[in-house]
Short mmCIF file of C-alpha atoms and ligand atoms in Angstrom, two decimals:
data_model
loop_
_atom_site.label_atom_id
_atom_site.label_comp_id
_atom_site.label_asym_id
_atom_site.label_seq_id
_atom_site.Cartn_x
_atom_site.Cartn_y
_atom_site.Cartn_z
CA MET A 1 -2.13 27.20 -26.68
CA GLU A 2 0.50 25.15 -24.88
CA ALA A 3 -0.19 26.54 -21.67
CA LYS A 4 -3.84 25.75 -22.11
CA LEU A 5 -2.96 22.19 -23.00
CA LYS A 6 -0.57 21.81 -20.16
CA ASN A 7 -3.44 23.19 -17.86
CA GLU A 8 -5.84 20.69 -19.05
CA SER A 9 -3.72 17.75 -18.45
CA VAL A 10 -3.00 19.06 -15.00
CA ASN A 11 -6.66 19.06 -14.33
CA ARG A 12 -7.68 15.72 -15.98
CA VAL A 13 -10.44 13.84 -13.97
CA ILE A 14 -9.11 10.60 -12.64
CA LEU A 15 -12.22 9.21 -10.91
CA GLU A 16 -15.78 10.46 -11.35
CA ALA A 17 -19.16 9.58 -9.85
CA GLU A 18 -22.08 10.62 -12.22
CA HIS A 19 -25.73 10.83 -10.76
CA ILE A 20 -25.25 7.88 -8.29
CA ASP A 21 -28.43 6.50 -6.55
CA PHE A 22 -27.85 3.68 -4.14
CA SER A 23 -30.13 1.44 -1.97
CA TYR A 24 -28.88 -1.36 0.13
CA ASP A 25 -30.80 -4.59 -0.23
CA ASN A 26 -33.35 -4.03 2.85
CA GLY A 27 -34.45 -1.09 0.75
CA TYR A 28 -32.62 1.72 2.70
CA LYS A 29 -32.03 4.43 0.22
CA VAL A 30 -28.56 5.80 1.01
CA PHE A 31 -27.83 8.22 -1.69
CA GLU A 32 -29.81 10.47 -4.25
CA ASN A 33 -27.85 12.00 -7.39
CA ILE A 34 -24.32 11.82 -5.99
CA ASN A 35 -21.92 13.79 -8.29
CA LEU A 36 -18.04 13.85 -7.52
CA GLU A 37 -14.83 14.36 -9.29
CA ALA A 38 -11.13 13.64 -8.30
CA ASP A 39 -8.67 15.53 -10.55
CA THR A 40 -5.01 14.66 -11.28
CA GLY A 41 -2.81 15.95 -8.12
CA LYS A 42 -5.91 16.61 -5.91
CA PHE A 43 -6.34 15.19 -2.28
CA ILE A 44 -10.10 15.11 -1.98
CA ALA A 45 -12.05 14.70 1.16
CA ILE A 46 -15.72 13.53 1.93
CA ILE A 47 -17.26 14.55 5.24
CA GLY A 48 -20.58 14.34 6.81
CA PRO A 49 -22.71 13.02 9.82
CA SER A 50 -22.12 9.67 11.09
CA GLY A 51 -24.20 7.31 9.28
CA ILE A 52 -25.03 9.32 6.13
CA GLY A 53 -22.93 7.13 3.72
CA LYS A 54 -19.31 7.82 3.62
CA SER A 55 -18.02 4.50 3.77
CA THR A 56 -20.77 3.37 1.59
CA LEU A 57 -19.65 5.88 -0.95
CA LEU A 58 -16.10 4.94 -1.17
CA ARG A 59 -16.90 1.25 -1.63
CA ILE A 60 -19.14 2.39 -4.77
CA LEU A 61 -16.27 4.68 -5.89
CA GLY A 62 -14.00 1.47 -5.71
CA GLY A 63 -16.39 -0.76 -7.80
CA PHE A 64 -17.12 -2.65 -4.37
CA LEU A 65 -20.78 -1.99 -4.39
CA LYS A 66 -22.79 -1.34 -7.63
CA PRO A 67 -25.01 1.79 -7.66
CA ASP A 68 -28.73 1.42 -8.61
CA SER A 69 -28.12 4.19 -11.23
CA GLY A 70 -25.37 6.42 -12.45
CA LYS A 71 -21.94 5.69 -13.12
CA ILE A 72 -18.30 5.50 -11.82
CA LYS A 73 -15.48 6.35 -14.41
CA LEU A 74 -11.90 5.94 -14.06
CA MET A 75 -9.95 7.83 -16.35
CA GLY A 76 -13.05 8.16 -18.81
CA LYS A 77 -14.02 4.50 -18.64
CA GLN A 78 -16.87 3.03 -17.11
CA LEU A 79 -15.72 1.10 -13.77
CA TYR A 80 -18.02 -2.22 -13.09
CA GLU A 81 -15.75 -3.98 -10.52
CA PRO A 82 -12.70 -3.53 -8.28
CA THR A 83 -9.33 -2.92 -10.01
CA PRO A 84 -5.99 -2.92 -8.70
CA GLU A 85 -5.80 0.88 -10.18
CA VAL A 86 -8.07 1.84 -7.19
CA ALA A 87 -6.80 0.90 -3.79
CA LEU A 88 -9.07 0.87 -0.80
CA ILE A 89 -7.36 1.50 2.53
CA HIS A 90 -9.48 0.67 5.50
CA GLN A 91 -9.99 2.24 8.82
CA SER A 92 -8.98 -0.98 10.86
CA ILE A 93 -5.25 -1.47 10.08
CA VAL A 94 -4.91 -4.76 8.34
CA THR A 95 -1.58 -6.28 8.55
CA PHE A 96 -1.25 -10.06 9.01
CA PRO A 97 0.88 -10.87 12.62
CA TRP A 98 2.52 -13.93 10.99
CA MET A 99 4.36 -11.96 8.17
CA THR A 100 6.95 -9.44 8.25
CA ALA A 101 6.42 -5.72 6.97
CA GLU A 102 8.13 -6.70 3.57
CA GLU A 103 5.97 -10.06 3.52
CA ASN A 104 2.83 -7.90 4.31
CA VAL A 105 3.56 -5.55 1.40
CA MET A 106 4.51 -8.25 -1.02
CA LEU A 107 0.93 -9.77 -0.81
CA SER A 108 -0.26 -6.83 -2.84
CA MET A 109 2.04 -8.05 -5.86
CA LYS A 110 0.96 -11.88 -5.81
CA THR A 111 -1.30 -11.57 -8.69
CA LYS A 112 1.31 -9.89 -10.89
CA ASP A 113 3.86 -11.80 -12.96
CA MET A 114 6.88 -11.04 -10.73
CA SER A 115 9.76 -13.26 -9.16
CA HIS A 116 10.23 -13.42 -5.36
CA ASP A 117 13.18 -11.29 -5.88
CA GLU A 118 11.39 -8.54 -7.74
CA MET A 119 8.58 -8.74 -5.36
CA ALA A 120 10.89 -8.14 -2.15
CA GLU A 121 12.81 -5.23 -3.90
CA LYS A 122 9.61 -3.47 -4.76
CA ALA A 123 8.36 -4.04 -1.04
CA LYS A 124 11.71 -2.42 0.12
CA VAL A 125 11.02 0.71 -2.40
CA SER A 126 7.30 0.97 -1.15
CA LEU A 127 8.61 0.70 2.74
CA SER A 128 11.16 3.30 2.34
CA ARG A 129 8.54 5.50 0.62
CA VAL A 130 6.63 5.69 3.85
CA GLY A 131 9.40 5.96 6.14
CA LEU A 132 10.20 2.51 6.99
CA GLU A 133 13.53 1.97 5.40
CA GLY A 134 15.07 -0.51 8.03
CA PHE A 135 12.24 -2.00 9.31
CA GLU A 136 11.45 -4.63 6.55
CA ASP A 137 11.84 -7.64 8.78
CA LEU A 138 9.86 -6.33 11.80
CA TYR A 139 6.54 -8.15 12.65
CA PRO A 140 3.24 -6.29 13.39
CA LYS A 141 3.53 -6.94 17.11
CA GLU A 142 6.98 -5.22 17.06
CA MET A 143 5.56 -2.16 15.36
CA SER A 144 3.49 0.68 16.60
CA GLY A 145 0.06 1.41 15.37
CA GLY A 146 1.52 4.36 13.12
CA MET A 147 4.21 2.05 11.78
CA ARG A 148 1.47 -0.62 10.93
CA GLN A 149 -0.74 1.88 9.04
CA ARG A 150 2.33 2.82 7.08
CA VAL A 151 2.80 -0.90 6.41
CA ALA A 152 -0.56 -0.75 4.88
CA ILE A 153 -0.01 2.28 2.91
CA ALA A 154 3.16 0.85 1.49
CA ARG A 155 1.11 -2.29 0.49
CA ALA A 156 -1.62 -0.14 -1.40
CA PHE A 157 1.49 1.64 -3.21
CA ALA A 158 2.94 -1.47 -4.29
CA ALA A 159 0.08 -2.52 -6.45
CA ASP A 160 0.90 0.79 -8.38
CA PRO A 161 -2.84 2.22 -8.33
CA HIS A 162 -3.70 5.47 -9.62
CA VAL A 163 -6.21 6.32 -7.03
CA PHE A 164 -6.37 5.78 -2.96
CA LEU A 165 -9.61 5.41 -1.14
CA MET A 166 -8.57 6.09 2.24
CA ASP A 167 -11.72 5.45 4.94
CA GLU A 168 -10.71 7.16 8.13
CA PRO A 169 -6.98 6.13 7.83
CA PHE A 170 -6.16 7.88 11.28
CA ALA A 171 -9.14 6.80 13.16
CA HIS A 172 -7.37 4.00 15.11
CA LEU A 173 -4.20 5.89 15.95
CA ASP A 174 -3.58 7.80 18.86
CA GLU A 175 -3.47 11.59 18.36
CA LEU A 176 0.09 12.16 18.53
CA THR A 177 0.89 9.33 16.01
CA ALA A 178 -2.17 10.28 13.85
CA GLU A 179 -0.70 13.92 13.68
CA GLY A 180 2.92 12.78 12.71
CA LEU A 181 1.55 10.36 9.85
CA ARG A 182 -0.73 13.55 8.68
CA GLN A 183 2.07 15.62 8.77
CA ASP A 184 3.99 13.16 6.19
CA ILE A 185 1.00 11.89 4.41
CA TYR A 186 0.66 14.49 1.83
CA ASN A 187 4.10 14.57 0.63
CA ILE A 188 4.20 10.79 0.62
CA LEU A 189 1.10 10.49 -1.51
CA PHE A 190 2.21 13.04 -3.90
CA SER A 191 5.76 12.59 -4.25
CA GLY A 192 5.40 12.15 -8.05
CA GLU A 193 7.64 8.94 -7.86
CA THR A 194 4.51 6.74 -8.33
CA PRO A 195 1.63 6.26 -10.82
CA LEU A 196 -0.68 7.78 -7.81
CA LYS A 197 -2.84 10.73 -9.21
CA SER A 198 -5.41 11.17 -6.81
CA VAL A 199 -6.69 10.52 -3.27
CA ILE A 200 -10.12 10.35 -1.89
CA MET A 201 -10.51 10.36 2.18
CA VAL A 202 -13.42 10.00 4.19
CA SER A 203 -13.21 11.49 7.62
CA HIS A 204 -15.20 12.68 10.44
CA ASN A 205 -12.53 14.91 11.97
CA LEU A 206 -12.91 18.47 10.27
CA THR A 207 -9.43 19.51 11.53
CA GLU A 208 -7.80 16.53 9.70
CA VAL A 209 -9.63 17.31 6.58
CA LEU A 210 -8.69 20.99 6.44
CA GLU A 211 -5.08 19.91 7.10
CA LEU A 212 -4.91 17.51 4.00
CA ALA A 213 -7.80 18.19 1.51
CA ASP A 214 -7.44 20.46 -1.53
CA GLU A 215 -11.06 19.96 -1.79
CA ILE A 216 -13.90 18.90 0.37
CA TYR A 217 -17.32 17.49 -0.61
CA ILE A 218 -19.98 17.68 2.02
CA LEU A 219 -22.94 14.78 2.18
CA ASN A 220 -25.88 15.41 4.29
CA ASN A 221 -29.67 14.70 4.22
CA MET A 222 -31.50 11.39 4.18
CA PRO A 223 -31.15 10.00 1.28
CA ALA A 224 -27.79 11.67 1.11
CA SER A 225 -26.53 14.06 -1.50
CA ILE A 226 -23.69 16.53 -1.98
CA ILE A 227 -24.81 19.71 -0.25
CA GLY A 228 -21.46 21.33 -0.56
CA ARG A 229 -18.10 21.58 -2.47
CA VAL A 230 -15.28 23.53 -0.94
CA ALA A 231 -11.88 24.21 -2.31
CA VAL A 232 -9.34 24.78 0.32
CA THR A 233 -6.85 27.26 -0.82
CA MET A 234 -4.65 27.52 2.38
CA GLN A 235 -0.65 27.27 1.83
CA ARG A 236 0.92 23.98 3.13
CA PRO A 237 1.94 23.12 5.81
CA ARG A 238 -1.29 24.33 7.33
CA ASN A 239 -1.47 25.66 10.84
CA PRO A 240 -4.39 24.49 12.57
CA ARG A 241 -4.14 27.25 15.18
CA SER A 242 -4.06 30.13 12.64
CA ASP A 243 -6.99 32.36 12.32
CA GLU A 244 -7.49 31.44 8.60
CA PHE A 245 -7.55 27.61 9.78
CA ASN A 246 -10.33 28.22 12.34
CA SER A 247 -12.54 30.51 10.04
CA ASN A 248 -12.33 27.64 7.58
CA LEU A 249 -13.37 25.37 10.50
CA ASP A 250 -16.37 27.35 11.22
CA MET A 251 -17.54 27.58 7.66
CA LEU A 252 -17.44 23.71 7.65
CA TYR A 253 -19.23 23.20 10.92
CA GLY A 254 -21.81 25.29 9.28
CA TYR A 255 -22.59 22.66 6.80
CA LEU A 256 -22.82 19.91 9.35
CA THR A 257 -26.26 20.42 10.77
CA PRO A 258 -28.33 17.29 11.79
CA PRO A 259 -29.40 15.60 8.54
CA ARG A 260 -32.63 16.62 7.24
CA ASN A 261 -34.93 13.58 6.36
CA LYS A 262 -36.38 14.13 2.88
CA ARG A 263 -38.22 10.90 2.70
P1 ADP B 301 -20.90 6.56 7.28
O1 ADP B 301 -19.39 5.90 6.64
O2 ADP B 301 -21.02 7.94 6.88
O3 ADP B 301 -20.82 6.44 8.83
P2 ADP B 301 -22.09 4.11 6.35
O4 ADP B 301 -21.60 4.23 4.89
O5 ADP B 301 -21.19 3.26 7.14
O6 ADP B 301 -22.03 5.88 6.80
O7 ADP B 301 -23.57 3.77 6.40
C1 ADP B 301 -24.53 4.65 5.84
C2 ADP B 301 -26.13 3.90 6.16
O8 ADP B 301 -26.05 2.84 5.65
C3 ADP B 301 -26.11 3.73 7.54
O9 ADP B 301 -27.38 4.11 8.02
C4 ADP B 301 -25.90 2.20 7.94
O10 ADP B 301 -26.46 1.87 9.01
C5 ADP B 301 -26.47 1.70 6.59
N1 ADP B 301 -25.81 0.43 6.00
C6 ADP B 301 -24.36 0.36 6.13
N2 ADP B 301 -24.12 -0.92 5.62
C7 ADP B 301 -25.12 -1.68 5.34
C8 ADP B 301 -25.82 -2.80 5.00
N3 ADP B 301 -24.63 -3.87 4.61
N4 ADP B 301 -26.82 -3.14 4.79
C9 ADP B 301 -27.98 -2.17 5.05
N5 ADP B 301 -27.57 -0.77 5.54
C10 ADP B 301 -26.33 -0.60 5.51
#
């Protein structure tokens, strides 16, 4: 009984989409009946052809866009608007050039009832979490793209969210930098030292998705729906050159045929 209870709490759903339909104001119907669950401790990836609706789905999951029908639930409660408990990390790396790394991170705490010193201390902890201890006083122009993306992640951490929504977080980094950050990010995210419980990442890079995800949702067709849900069971760290990795890659490519127009 105890083991069962423990298991249930580990698998608890943190963020879920139930029967989501969505059209843009111009009448373009992007989604039909999207269902998705992000459980505790899980790194979820959403893949699909370009223009299929991946960024739109992330915005719906964060409460930034309202579905026409269906529900988004955060820890069982319906989500109607953006909340600090769900942090969206954009593909373009947003740092303010006139602020230091520490000041950039402190921005996410401005709405909280915290003194300047408390915010500065928490910003330092967040920066060290992403490997930027000692770089607190640098300005964005003095940092590499990878460091700026780490600052953006530290800023998201500092608001103590339960869920990270990441929209192509490595897209604007050169390949070597992206690979370095990819190798670190899983351990950073799931260190267990923060309230973060689940991560949902959108990406068009299948290798990246297989390196990181516990579970992959595949979007396809027009309007889009989830055409596949794949659990990735490979041991970490994952080696993109292994046979097992390549056969997983082939399986994912199989899903990404050109979208069928169902209109
Ligand atoms: P993806 O992230 O998979 O590339 P998007 O979510 O950006 O796809 O876009 C999905 C579809 O919705 C695309 O066809 C895009 O042109 C359209 N779209 C995106 N934003 C808007 C908008 N504000 N108004 C109307 N259509 C939009």
